[in-house]
Amino acid sequence: MTADARRATDHALVVDTANGPVRGIDDGTVKSWKGIRYAAAPVGELRWRAPEAPARWTEPLDATRVGPVCPQPTDPKLPIDLGAPQGDDCLTLNVWAASDVDAGAGKPVMVCVHGGAYILGSSAQPLYHGRALASSGDVVIVTFNYRLGALGFLDLSSFGDQFATNVGIRDVLFALQWVRDNIAAFGGDPDRVTIFGESAGAGIVTTLLASPAAAGLFHAAIAQSSPATSVYDRTRAQRVAEQFLDVLDVRADEAHRLDAVPITAVTAAAQRVFDDVPSTTPGTLAFAPIIDGDLVPAHPVELAREGRTHRVPLIIGTNKHEASLFRWMKSPLMPITPKAIREMFSAIAAEQPGLQLPSEAQIREAYRGKTKIIGMRVARDIGFRMPSIWFAEGHCDVAPVYLYRFDFTTPMLRLLRLGAAHATELPYVWGNLVAGPKDPTFKLGGLKAGKAVSARIRTRWLNFAVDATPTGPQGDPAWPAYRKDDRATLVIDAQDRVVDDLDADVRTAWGDQVLSFR
């Protein structure tokens, strides 16, 4: 390449955003811009406030490396490669587009909300590298960081006006507004945005589907393993906040000084509260979206069942063996033992005395098998499967819904008794199948079949994003939409198949009453 050609290529990779120009890189197949600041660093008095625009810059900033990830606890039982060091200036995003996609190309956009139980993870994780998805040239990919744990999902609003509610949700909305205002310069169409996420990221997706503040910011949605009912009221959230203050030895009338508490102390306290809450109250999370009457006016699943969600097409589903990951990790996040399940049911009954819970006989009828297997299935369904079905049952009245279950696994994952565990679909969605030499997934084979599964699921997700528009086609992932007369469900496996009313027994056992903690 000549010097003039190189200069021309470099210039083409400089994109002027609303906050200032950024310079990316082109590897010959995909262009990328990483670590773009979409909001000011949430430090000092901004730590628990709504995000604010960053200071404008004039010279092109280097956008060839990901930015810092949100400060978070590190769990030796779950050694996640976060992809970058932790740091306060974490509100950044990354953009990928095929090399031949130029400004004004008007390509559909897919915006990912990463998972991690609302306390872990980052957009810099190698798993979320967007090259494979963007290389087709069909879409522009965006990933971003948002505040996690106590920084993003601790409700301190009862201690003073300087604390905003649902700070992590506000970050997500701010990132989506950045996409709306800037993505055309990267070749994307701001009127064809699909938001997609897994686990906590999917919980944010289903929450935003019921949030008035999200209207018009996305035009299709994909929720993979959404804990859609893990949204709590302010009374419960205040109890968690008081517990957090106790751990830090901070009185309620001293909450104003939380801005100055060292970040290491904040994340350590968050870890302790995160561990304690599900141990004392099985089935609940310490950090999650709360009903604040503003961003989240009511329980998202209940709003869906009332026909009050945004009228955008939705793919929603779960994995066949969701709970096995939590058993393998020895995590208290999901109640698996009979004792923990009974405690969870007792707590639900105490908080919602009018709710008709399934009897033990009904559960045993729906979940035939050994006691341990029943516990795993109950945990899977109350945590992920039934919330997704309840949401689908409501949302399908206002927009097309496509329900799936991911069943594919490999010989090694079967040997480890993980199967199609929580999050195991992610490598197939992203096309990043092998996470380094220590990844055991394909050690006993299955890579050829896995590549075929990945190709199919990526095609379905991409087709859905390409077809979904505000006024035209409603997204077509190439399987029948979910309707209450047949409840068509795609089973994703070595060979995909569509099954009518796949969840009939379980749905009958749980009924149509939404189980949630207030």
Short mmCIF file of C-alpha atoms in Angstrom, two decimals:
data_model
loop_
_atom_site.label_atom_id
_atom_site.label_comp_id
_atom_site.label_asym_id
_atom_site.label_seq_id
_atom_site.Cartn_x
_atom_site.Cartn_y
_atom_site.Cartn_z
CA MET A 1 0.00 0.00 0.00
CA THR A 2 1.37 3.41 -0.95
CA ALA A 3 1.73 6.20 1.58
CA ASP A 4 -1.11 8.12 -0.11
CA ALA A 5 -3.37 5.05 -0.02
CA ARG A 6 -2.50 4.45 3.62
CA ARG A 7 -3.34 8.04 4.49
CA ALA A 8 -6.65 7.72 2.62
CA THR A 9 -7.49 4.52 4.52
CA ASP A 10 -6.59 6.10 7.86
CA HIS A 11 -8.78 9.09 7.03
CA ALA A 12 -11.67 6.81 6.18
CA LEU A 13 -11.41 5.28 9.65
CA VAL A 14 -11.73 8.65 11.39
CA VAL A 15 -15.38 9.13 12.30
CA ASP A 16 -16.71 12.32 13.83
CA THR A 17 -19.10 11.55 16.69
CA ALA A 18 -21.22 14.06 18.57
CA ASN A 19 -18.51 14.18 21.23
CA GLY A 20 -15.48 14.29 18.93
CA PRO A 21 -13.61 12.31 16.25
CA VAL A 22 -12.34 8.76 16.78
CA ARG A 23 -9.86 6.75 14.72
CA GLY A 24 -10.39 3.00 14.30
CA ILE A 25 -8.61 0.20 12.47
CA ASP A 26 -9.34 -1.99 9.43
CA ASP A 27 -7.99 -5.55 9.29
CA GLY A 28 -9.08 -6.03 5.68
CA THR A 29 -12.33 -7.77 6.57
CA VAL A 30 -13.80 -5.76 9.43
CA LYS A 31 -13.36 -2.20 10.65
CA SER A 32 -13.55 -1.55 14.36
CA TRP A 33 -13.62 1.39 16.74
CA LYS A 34 -13.08 0.46 20.38
CA GLY A 35 -13.14 2.22 23.70
CA ILE A 36 -15.29 5.15 22.50
CA ARG A 37 -16.41 7.17 25.51
CA TYR A 38 -20.20 7.59 25.39
CA ALA A 39 -20.53 9.16 28.85
CA ALA A 40 -18.32 10.96 31.34
CA ALA A 41 -16.40 8.88 33.85
CA PRO A 42 -18.81 8.17 36.76
CA VAL A 43 -16.49 9.36 39.51
CA GLY A 44 -16.91 11.64 42.50
CA GLU A 45 -20.39 13.10 42.65
CA LEU A 46 -21.28 11.26 39.40
CA ARG A 47 -20.70 7.82 40.96
CA TRP A 48 -24.40 7.16 41.61
CA ARG A 49 -25.92 9.76 39.29
CA ALA A 50 -27.44 9.43 35.84
CA PRO A 51 -24.79 9.42 33.09
CA GLU A 52 -23.70 12.72 31.57
CA ALA A 53 -22.14 13.49 28.20
CA PRO A 54 -18.33 13.50 28.20
CA ALA A 55 -16.36 16.68 27.57
CA ARG A 56 -16.03 17.30 23.82
CA TRP A 57 -12.66 16.65 22.19
CA THR A 58 -11.33 17.95 18.87
CA GLU A 59 -8.39 15.76 17.86
CA PRO A 60 -9.08 12.16 16.73
CA LEU A 61 -8.84 9.84 19.71
CA ASP A 62 -7.26 6.42 19.39
CA ALA A 63 -10.09 3.89 19.16
CA THR A 64 -8.07 0.76 18.51
CA ARG A 65 -8.20 -0.69 22.05
CA VAL A 66 -11.07 -1.43 24.42
CA GLY A 67 -11.52 0.82 27.41
CA PRO A 68 -11.47 -0.08 31.11
CA VAL A 69 -14.21 -2.36 32.41
CA CYS A 70 -16.55 -1.45 35.24
CA PRO A 71 -15.04 -2.03 38.70
CA GLN A 72 -16.36 -5.33 40.01
CA PRO A 73 -15.52 -8.15 42.42
CA THR A 74 -13.27 -10.95 41.22
CA ASP A 75 -14.49 -14.43 42.02
CA PRO A 76 -11.84 -17.19 41.95
CA LYS A 77 -14.64 -19.72 41.43
CA LEU A 78 -15.56 -17.95 38.20
CA PRO A 79 -12.34 -16.85 36.46
CA ILE A 80 -13.78 -14.60 33.74
CA ASP A 81 -11.44 -13.03 31.20
CA LEU A 82 -12.80 -9.48 31.33
CA GLY A 83 -10.65 -8.46 28.36
CA ALA A 84 -9.28 -5.29 29.97
CA PRO A 85 -8.26 -3.90 33.36
CA GLN A 86 -10.89 -2.42 35.65
CA GLY A 87 -11.16 1.34 35.87
CA ASP A 88 -13.50 4.20 36.73
CA ASP A 89 -13.63 5.61 33.19
CA CYS A 90 -15.61 2.59 32.04
CA LEU A 91 -18.58 4.00 30.10
CA THR A 92 -17.26 3.17 26.66
CA LEU A 93 -18.48 1.25 23.65
CA ASN A 94 -17.14 -0.65 20.64
CA VAL A 95 -18.31 -0.69 17.01
CA TRP A 96 -17.64 -3.29 14.31
CA ALA A 97 -18.58 -3.03 10.62
CA ALA A 98 -17.46 -4.92 7.53
CA SER A 99 -14.64 -3.20 5.65
CA ASP A 100 -16.90 -2.30 2.72
CA VAL A 101 -19.57 -0.69 4.93
CA ASP A 102 -19.19 3.08 4.74
CA ALA A 103 -20.91 6.05 6.37
CA GLY A 104 -24.49 6.32 5.19
CA ALA A 105 -24.72 2.63 4.20
CA GLY A 106 -27.78 2.28 6.41
CA LYS A 107 -27.03 -1.20 7.71
CA PRO A 108 -29.13 -2.67 10.52
CA VAL A 109 -27.51 -2.38 13.93
CA MET A 110 -27.24 -5.01 16.67
CA VAL A 111 -26.49 -3.64 20.15
CA CYS A 112 -25.41 -6.15 22.79
CA VAL A 113 -26.01 -5.86 26.54
CA HIS A 114 -23.57 -8.24 28.23
CA GLY A 115 -24.61 -10.51 31.08
CA GLY A 116 -23.10 -11.32 34.46
CA ALA A 117 -25.79 -11.39 37.19
CA TYR A 118 -25.84 -7.57 37.21
CA ILE A 119 -22.45 -7.58 38.97
CA LEU A 120 -19.87 -9.13 36.60
CA GLY A 121 -18.70 -8.96 32.99
CA SER A 122 -17.77 -6.46 30.31
CA SER A 123 -18.11 -5.72 26.63
CA ALA A 124 -14.36 -6.37 26.31
CA GLN A 125 -14.70 -10.10 27.02
CA PRO A 126 -13.28 -12.05 24.05
CA LEU A 127 -16.62 -13.86 23.88
CA TYR A 128 -18.27 -10.62 22.72
CA HIS A 129 -15.74 -9.77 20.01
CA GLY A 130 -17.91 -8.65 17.12
CA ARG A 131 -15.74 -9.55 14.15
CA ALA A 132 -17.51 -12.80 13.21
CA LEU A 133 -20.99 -11.27 13.37
CA ALA A 134 -19.97 -8.13 11.48
CA SER A 135 -17.91 -9.87 8.78
CA SER A 136 -21.01 -10.83 6.79
CA GLY A 137 -21.57 -7.15 6.05
CA ASP A 138 -25.24 -7.48 6.97
CA VAL A 139 -25.13 -5.55 10.25
CA VAL A 140 -23.13 -3.12 12.35
CA ILE A 141 -22.33 -4.47 15.82
CA VAL A 142 -22.15 -2.38 19.01
CA THR A 143 -21.11 -3.56 22.48
CA PHE A 144 -20.75 -1.38 25.57
CA ASN A 145 -20.05 -1.28 29.28
CA TYR A 146 -22.52 -0.14 31.91
CA ARG A 147 -22.24 0.21 35.68
CA LEU A 148 -22.59 -3.04 37.59
CA GLY A 149 -23.25 -4.29 41.10
CA ALA A 150 -23.58 -1.61 43.75
CA LEU A 151 -22.50 1.05 41.23
CA GLY A 152 -25.33 0.26 38.81
CA PHE A 153 -28.08 -1.61 40.65
CA LEU A 154 -28.00 -0.52 44.27
CA ASP A 155 -30.91 1.79 45.04
CA LEU A 156 -29.66 4.54 47.34
CA SER A 157 -32.40 7.02 46.39
CA SER A 158 -34.04 6.81 49.83
CA PHE A 159 -30.88 8.38 51.30
CA GLY A 160 -30.86 11.55 49.23
CA ASP A 161 -31.61 13.22 45.91
CA GLN A 162 -27.99 12.89 44.81
CA PHE A 163 -28.60 9.17 44.18
CA ALA A 164 -30.40 8.20 40.96
CA THR A 165 -32.49 5.05 40.61
CA ASN A 166 -31.59 2.24 38.21
CA VAL A 167 -28.23 3.79 37.32
CA GLY A 168 -27.18 0.76 35.23
CA ILE A 169 -30.40 0.98 33.21
CA ARG A 170 -29.77 4.69 32.69
CA ASP A 171 -26.32 3.85 31.28
CA VAL A 172 -27.90 1.42 28.82
CA LEU A 173 -30.40 4.04 27.70
CA PHE A 174 -27.59 6.60 27.31
CA ALA A 175 -25.63 4.15 25.15
CA LEU A 176 -28.72 3.55 23.00
CA GLN A 177 -29.13 7.30 22.60
CA TRP A 178 -25.49 7.46 21.49
CA VAL A 179 -26.28 4.81 18.88
CA ARG A 180 -29.31 6.77 17.69
CA ASP A 181 -27.27 9.96 17.32
CA ASN A 182 -24.00 8.57 15.93
CA ILE A 183 -24.32 5.17 14.29
CA ALA A 184 -25.10 6.48 10.80
CA ALA A 185 -21.52 7.78 10.56
CA PHE A 186 -20.31 4.18 11.07
CA GLY A 187 -22.63 2.81 8.38
CA GLY A 188 -25.56 1.89 10.61
CA ASP A 189 -29.26 2.76 10.40
CA PRO A 190 -30.55 4.33 13.65
CA ASP A 191 -34.07 3.31 12.64
CA ARG A 192 -33.18 -0.40 12.52
CA VAL A 193 -31.66 -1.22 15.89
CA THR A 194 -31.93 -4.67 17.49
CA ILE A 195 -30.99 -4.86 21.15
CA PHE A 196 -29.89 -8.28 22.37
CA GLY A 197 -28.52 -9.71 25.58
CA GLU A 198 -28.09 -12.81 27.71
CA SER A 199 -28.84 -13.46 31.40
CA ALA A 200 -28.69 -10.08 33.19
CA GLY A 201 -28.29 -8.48 29.76
CA ALA A 202 -31.52 -10.18 28.69
CA GLY A 203 -33.15 -9.05 31.93
CA ILE A 204 -32.30 -5.50 30.91
CA VAL A 205 -33.78 -6.17 27.46
CA THR A 206 -37.11 -7.37 28.87
CA THR A 207 -37.10 -4.48 31.35
CA LEU A 208 -36.54 -1.95 28.55
CA LEU A 209 -39.36 -3.50 26.54
CA ALA A 210 -41.62 -2.26 29.35
CA SER A 211 -39.86 1.07 29.98
CA PRO A 212 -41.43 4.24 28.53
CA ALA A 213 -37.96 5.82 28.43
CA ALA A 214 -36.82 3.26 25.83
CA ALA A 215 -39.52 4.12 23.27
CA GLY A 216 -38.06 4.49 19.80
CA LEU A 217 -34.51 3.53 20.79
CA PHE A 218 -34.72 -0.01 19.37
CA HIS A 219 -36.91 -1.76 16.83
CA ALA A 220 -36.40 -5.43 17.66
CA ALA A 221 -35.18 -7.37 20.70
CA ILE A 222 -33.56 -10.69 21.57
CA ALA A 223 -33.61 -11.97 25.16
CA GLN A 224 -31.48 -15.05 25.87
CA SER A 225 -32.16 -16.57 29.30
CA SER A 226 -33.82 -13.50 30.80
CA PRO A 227 -34.47 -13.47 34.56
CA ALA A 228 -37.47 -11.35 33.63
CA THR A 229 -39.19 -11.59 37.03
CA SER A 230 -36.06 -10.62 39.00
CA VAL A 231 -37.19 -7.01 39.29
CA TYR A 232 -37.90 -5.78 42.80
CA ASP A 233 -39.84 -3.06 44.56
CA ARG A 234 -38.26 -0.19 46.43
CA THR A 235 -38.94 -1.64 49.87
CA ARG A 236 -36.82 -4.69 49.15
CA ALA A 237 -34.23 -2.54 47.39
CA GLN A 238 -33.97 -0.29 50.45
CA ARG A 239 -33.28 -3.30 52.68
CA VAL A 240 -30.40 -4.30 50.41
CA ALA A 241 -29.09 -0.73 50.45
CA GLU A 242 -29.18 -0.69 54.26
CA GLN A 243 -27.30 -3.99 54.31
CA PHE A 244 -24.67 -2.49 51.99
CA LEU A 245 -24.25 0.53 54.27
CA ASP A 246 -23.89 -1.77 57.29
CA VAL A 247 -21.09 -3.69 55.58
CA LEU A 248 -19.28 -0.40 54.92
CA ASP A 249 -20.04 0.81 58.48
CA VAL A 250 -21.73 3.91 57.06
CA ARG A 251 -24.80 5.34 58.83
CA ALA A 252 -27.84 6.37 56.79
CA ASP A 253 -27.25 10.03 57.62
CA GLU A 254 -23.69 9.66 56.30
CA ALA A 255 -24.71 8.23 52.92
CA HIS A 256 -23.59 11.44 51.22
CA ARG A 257 -19.97 10.41 51.78
CA LEU A 258 -20.34 7.22 49.73
CA ASP A 259 -18.99 9.14 46.73
CA ALA A 260 -15.59 9.21 48.42
CA VAL A 261 -15.43 5.59 49.61
CA PRO A 262 -12.52 3.82 47.84
CA ILE A 263 -13.72 1.78 44.92
CA THR A 264 -12.07 -1.36 46.31
CA ALA A 265 -14.22 -1.05 49.43
CA VAL A 266 -17.34 -0.58 47.29
CA THR A 267 -16.71 -3.73 45.24
CA ALA A 268 -15.77 -5.77 48.33
CA ALA A 269 -19.00 -4.74 50.06
CA ALA A 270 -20.94 -5.52 46.88
CA GLN A 271 -19.47 -9.03 46.79
CA ARG A 272 -20.44 -9.69 50.39
CA VAL A 273 -24.01 -8.49 49.91
CA PHE A 274 -24.26 -10.34 46.59
CA ASP A 275 -23.33 -13.59 48.37
CA ASP A 276 -25.52 -13.01 51.44
CA VAL A 277 -28.85 -12.09 49.82
CA PRO A 278 -29.58 -15.33 47.90
CA SER A 279 -28.30 -17.37 50.84
CA THR A 280 -30.84 -15.81 53.20
CA THR A 281 -33.61 -15.29 50.62
CA PRO A 282 -33.35 -18.08 48.00
CA GLY A 283 -34.30 -17.10 44.49
CA THR A 284 -33.42 -13.41 44.81
CA LEU A 285 -30.54 -11.25 43.65
CA ALA A 286 -28.89 -8.47 45.60
CA PHE A 287 -28.59 -6.24 42.56
CA ALA A 288 -31.25 -6.00 39.85
CA PRO A 289 -33.58 -3.42 38.27
CA ILE A 290 -36.11 -1.91 40.66
CA ILE A 291 -39.60 -0.53 40.16
CA ASP A 292 -38.96 3.18 40.56
CA GLY A 293 -42.14 4.50 38.93
CA ASP A 294 -39.97 6.23 36.34
CA LEU A 295 -37.80 4.05 34.14
CA VAL A 296 -39.51 0.92 35.44
CA PRO A 297 -43.17 1.74 36.18
CA ALA A 298 -44.19 -1.81 37.21
CA HIS A 299 -43.08 -5.44 36.90
CA PRO A 300 -42.10 -5.93 33.23
CA VAL A 301 -43.77 -9.35 32.96
CA GLU A 302 -47.01 -7.96 34.32
CA LEU A 303 -46.81 -5.02 31.89
CA ALA A 304 -46.25 -7.50 29.06
CA ARG A 305 -49.33 -9.46 30.09
CA GLU A 306 -51.31 -6.21 30.09
CA GLY A 307 -50.20 -5.42 26.52
CA ARG A 308 -48.12 -2.45 27.66
CA THR A 309 -44.73 -3.38 26.15
CA HIS A 310 -43.17 -1.69 23.12
CA ARG A 311 -44.52 -3.03 19.84
CA VAL A 312 -41.28 -4.51 18.53
CA PRO A 313 -40.63 -8.12 17.44
CA LEU A 314 -38.95 -10.33 20.02
CA ILE A 315 -36.89 -13.51 20.07
CA ILE A 316 -36.91 -14.98 23.57
CA GLY A 317 -35.78 -18.31 24.99
CA THR A 318 -33.63 -20.26 27.41
CA ASN A 319 -31.27 -23.22 27.57
CA LYS A 320 -32.31 -26.77 28.40
CA HIS A 321 -30.05 -27.18 31.44
CA GLU A 322 -29.83 -23.62 32.78
CA ALA A 323 -29.33 -24.57 36.41
CA SER A 324 -26.43 -26.99 35.90
CA LEU A 325 -23.91 -24.15 35.68
CA PHE A 326 -24.94 -22.86 39.11
CA ARG A 327 -24.69 -26.36 40.60
CA TRP A 328 -21.23 -26.76 39.06
CA MET A 329 -20.16 -23.38 40.49
CA LYS A 330 -21.75 -24.21 43.87
CA SER A 331 -23.47 -20.85 43.54
CA PRO A 332 -26.38 -19.87 45.82
CA LEU A 333 -27.91 -17.78 43.03
CA MET A 334 -30.38 -20.52 42.09
CA PRO A 335 -32.30 -22.58 44.68
CA ILE A 336 -31.64 -26.20 43.70
CA THR A 337 -31.97 -28.22 46.94
CA PRO A 338 -35.44 -29.16 48.20
CA LYS A 339 -34.80 -27.05 51.34
CA ALA A 340 -33.90 -23.93 49.33
CA ILE A 341 -36.90 -24.39 47.02
CA ARG A 342 -39.28 -24.76 50.00
CA GLU A 343 -37.80 -21.61 51.57
CA MET A 344 -38.27 -19.74 48.30
CA PHE A 345 -41.91 -20.86 48.01
CA SER A 346 -42.56 -19.86 51.61
CA ALA A 347 -41.15 -16.39 50.98
CA ILE A 348 -43.26 -15.95 47.85
CA ALA A 349 -46.38 -17.10 49.70
CA ALA A 350 -45.68 -14.68 52.54
CA GLU A 351 -45.22 -11.74 50.17
CA GLN A 352 -48.09 -12.67 47.83
CA PRO A 353 -50.66 -14.54 49.96
CA GLY A 354 -53.27 -14.47 47.18
CA LEU A 355 -51.01 -16.29 44.74
CA GLN A 356 -51.86 -19.91 43.95
CA LEU A 357 -48.53 -21.73 44.05
CA PRO A 358 -48.21 -25.24 42.59
CA SER A 359 -48.39 -28.01 45.16
CA GLU A 360 -45.55 -30.46 45.71
CA ALA A 361 -47.71 -33.13 44.03
CA GLN A 362 -48.20 -30.92 40.97
CA ILE A 363 -44.47 -30.30 40.77
CA ARG A 364 -43.66 -34.00 41.03
CA GLU A 365 -46.19 -34.73 38.30
CA ALA A 366 -44.67 -32.13 35.97
CA TYR A 367 -41.07 -33.03 36.84
CA ARG A 368 -40.88 -36.79 36.90
CA GLY A 369 -37.51 -38.07 38.07
CA LYS A 370 -35.10 -38.11 40.99
CA THR A 371 -35.29 -35.43 43.66
CA LYS A 372 -32.03 -33.77 42.58
CA ILE A 373 -33.19 -33.65 38.96
CA ILE A 374 -36.52 -32.15 40.03
CA GLY A 375 -34.69 -29.43 41.95
CA MET A 376 -32.56 -28.55 38.93
CA ARG A 377 -35.62 -28.34 36.70
CA VAL A 378 -37.64 -26.27 39.16
CA ALA A 379 -34.71 -23.85 39.54
CA ARG A 380 -34.37 -23.59 35.76
CA ASP A 381 -38.03 -22.90 35.22
CA ILE A 382 -38.71 -20.47 38.04
CA GLY A 383 -35.50 -18.57 37.27
CA PHE A 384 -35.57 -18.45 33.47
CA ARG A 385 -38.01 -20.63 31.53
CA MET A 386 -41.34 -19.62 33.03
CA PRO A 387 -40.49 -15.89 33.16
CA SER A 388 -39.63 -16.09 29.46
CA ILE A 389 -42.87 -17.93 28.67
CA TRP A 390 -44.95 -15.50 30.74
CA PHE A 391 -43.32 -12.60 28.92
CA ALA A 392 -43.85 -14.25 25.52
CA GLU A 393 -47.53 -14.96 26.31
CA GLY A 394 -48.13 -11.27 26.94
CA HIS A 395 -45.90 -9.68 24.34
CA CYS A 396 -47.23 -11.84 21.49
CA ASP A 397 -50.48 -9.86 21.72
CA VAL A 398 -48.70 -6.64 20.67
CA ALA A 399 -45.86 -7.86 18.39
CA PRO A 400 -44.44 -11.05 16.85
CA VAL A 401 -42.65 -13.30 19.33
CA TYR A 402 -40.33 -16.21 18.49
CA LEU A 403 -39.72 -18.69 21.33
CA TYR A 404 -36.74 -21.05 21.39
CA ARG A 405 -34.93 -23.52 23.61
CA PHE A 406 -31.20 -24.17 23.16
CA ASP A 407 -30.44 -27.89 23.62
CA PHE A 408 -27.10 -28.36 21.84
CA THR A 409 -24.19 -29.62 23.89
CA THR A 410 -20.88 -31.39 23.33
CA PRO A 411 -19.49 -34.70 24.63
CA MET A 412 -17.26 -32.92 27.14
CA LEU A 413 -20.07 -30.77 28.53
CA ARG A 414 -22.21 -33.89 28.89
CA LEU A 415 -19.35 -35.62 30.72
CA LEU A 416 -19.06 -32.63 33.06
CA ARG A 417 -22.85 -32.84 33.70
CA LEU A 418 -23.29 -29.33 32.35
CA GLY A 419 -25.16 -30.06 29.13
CA ALA A 420 -26.82 -27.02 27.57
CA ALA A 421 -26.07 -24.95 30.65
CA HIS A 422 -26.65 -21.27 31.27
CA ALA A 423 -24.68 -19.14 28.78
CA THR A 424 -23.49 -22.07 26.67
CA GLU A 425 -25.33 -20.68 23.64
CA LEU A 426 -23.26 -17.48 23.61
CA PRO A 427 -20.23 -18.76 21.66
CA TYR A 428 -22.56 -20.02 18.93
CA VAL A 429 -24.41 -16.70 18.68
CA TRP A 430 -21.16 -14.75 18.39
CA GLY A 431 -19.25 -17.28 16.26
CA ASN A 432 -16.43 -17.32 18.83
CA LEU A 433 -16.49 -21.03 19.54
CA VAL A 434 -13.14 -21.73 21.20
CA ALA A 435 -12.16 -19.48 24.10
CA GLY A 436 -8.46 -20.32 24.14
CA PRO A 437 -6.44 -23.49 24.83
CA LYS A 438 -8.00 -24.07 28.27
CA ASP A 439 -11.58 -24.13 26.95
CA PRO A 440 -12.78 -27.73 27.49
CA THR A 441 -15.94 -27.48 25.39
CA PHE A 442 -14.70 -29.37 22.32
CA LYS A 443 -11.92 -31.48 23.91
CA LEU A 444 -13.88 -34.66 23.20
CA GLY A 445 -15.13 -33.56 19.79
CA GLY A 446 -18.24 -31.85 18.51
CA LEU A 447 -16.55 -28.85 16.86
CA LYS A 448 -17.84 -29.66 13.36
CA ALA A 449 -21.41 -29.93 14.61
CA GLY A 450 -20.88 -26.82 16.74
CA LYS A 451 -19.80 -24.79 13.72
CA ALA A 452 -22.97 -25.85 11.90
CA VAL A 453 -25.13 -24.87 14.91
CA SER A 454 -23.33 -21.53 15.10
CA ALA A 455 -23.86 -20.83 11.41
CA ARG A 456 -27.59 -21.52 11.72
CA ILE A 457 -28.19 -19.50 14.87
CA ARG A 458 -26.17 -16.54 13.57
CA THR A 459 -28.17 -16.62 10.34
CA ARG A 460 -31.44 -16.63 12.29
CA TRP A 461 -30.38 -13.76 14.58
CA LEU A 462 -28.98 -11.72 11.66
CA ASN A 463 -32.04 -12.29 9.49
CA PHE A 464 -34.21 -11.15 12.37
CA ALA A 465 -32.20 -7.94 12.75
CA VAL A 466 -32.10 -7.28 9.00
CA ASP A 467 -35.84 -7.76 8.52
CA ALA A 468 -37.05 -5.86 11.57
CA THR A 469 -38.08 -2.29 10.79
CA PRO A 470 -40.43 0.15 12.53
CA THR A 471 -42.97 0.17 9.71
CA GLY A 472 -42.11 -2.75 7.42
CA PRO A 473 -41.42 -6.48 7.89
CA GLN A 474 -41.45 -7.57 11.51
CA GLY A 475 -38.27 -9.64 11.74
CA ASP A 476 -38.10 -13.19 10.39
CA PRO A 477 -35.72 -15.65 12.09
CA ALA A 478 -37.16 -18.46 9.93
CA TRP A 479 -39.36 -20.35 12.36
CA PRO A 480 -43.08 -19.87 13.16
CA ALA A 481 -44.08 -17.09 15.51
CA TYR A 482 -45.34 -18.01 18.98
CA ARG A 483 -49.13 -17.95 19.14
CA LYS A 484 -51.40 -19.12 21.90
CA ASP A 485 -53.16 -21.62 19.66
CA ASP A 486 -50.03 -23.69 18.95
CA ARG A 487 -47.14 -22.14 20.97
CA ALA A 488 -44.53 -23.02 18.33
CA THR A 489 -41.04 -23.34 19.80
CA LEU A 490 -37.73 -23.77 18.00
CA VAL A 491 -35.47 -26.39 19.58
CA ILE A 492 -31.88 -25.56 18.62
CA ASP A 493 -29.76 -28.70 18.52
CA ALA A 494 -27.53 -30.65 16.13
CA GLN A 495 -30.66 -30.63 13.96
CA ASP A 496 -33.13 -27.83 14.63
CA ARG A 497 -36.80 -28.66 14.93
CA VAL A 498 -40.05 -26.84 15.71
CA VAL A 499 -42.26 -28.30 18.46
CA ASP A 500 -45.76 -27.11 19.30
CA ASP A 501 -46.34 -26.35 23.00
CA LEU A 502 -42.98 -27.75 24.08
CA ASP A 503 -43.58 -26.60 27.65
CA ALA A 504 -47.15 -27.86 28.10
CA ASP A 505 -46.54 -29.89 31.28
CA VAL A 506 -44.45 -27.25 32.98
CA ARG A 507 -46.74 -24.42 31.91
CA THR A 508 -49.72 -26.31 33.31
CA ALA A 509 -47.94 -26.92 36.62
CA TRP A 510 -47.00 -23.28 37.11
CA GLY A 511 -50.20 -21.86 35.66
CA ASP A 512 -50.51 -18.33 34.34
CA GLN A 513 -49.86 -16.47 37.59
CA VAL A 514 -46.55 -14.65 37.54
CA LEU A 515 -44.28 -15.64 40.41
CA SER A 516 -42.08 -12.75 41.48
CA PHE A 517 -40.62 -11.19 44.58
CA ARG A 518 -42.00 -7.79 45.45
#
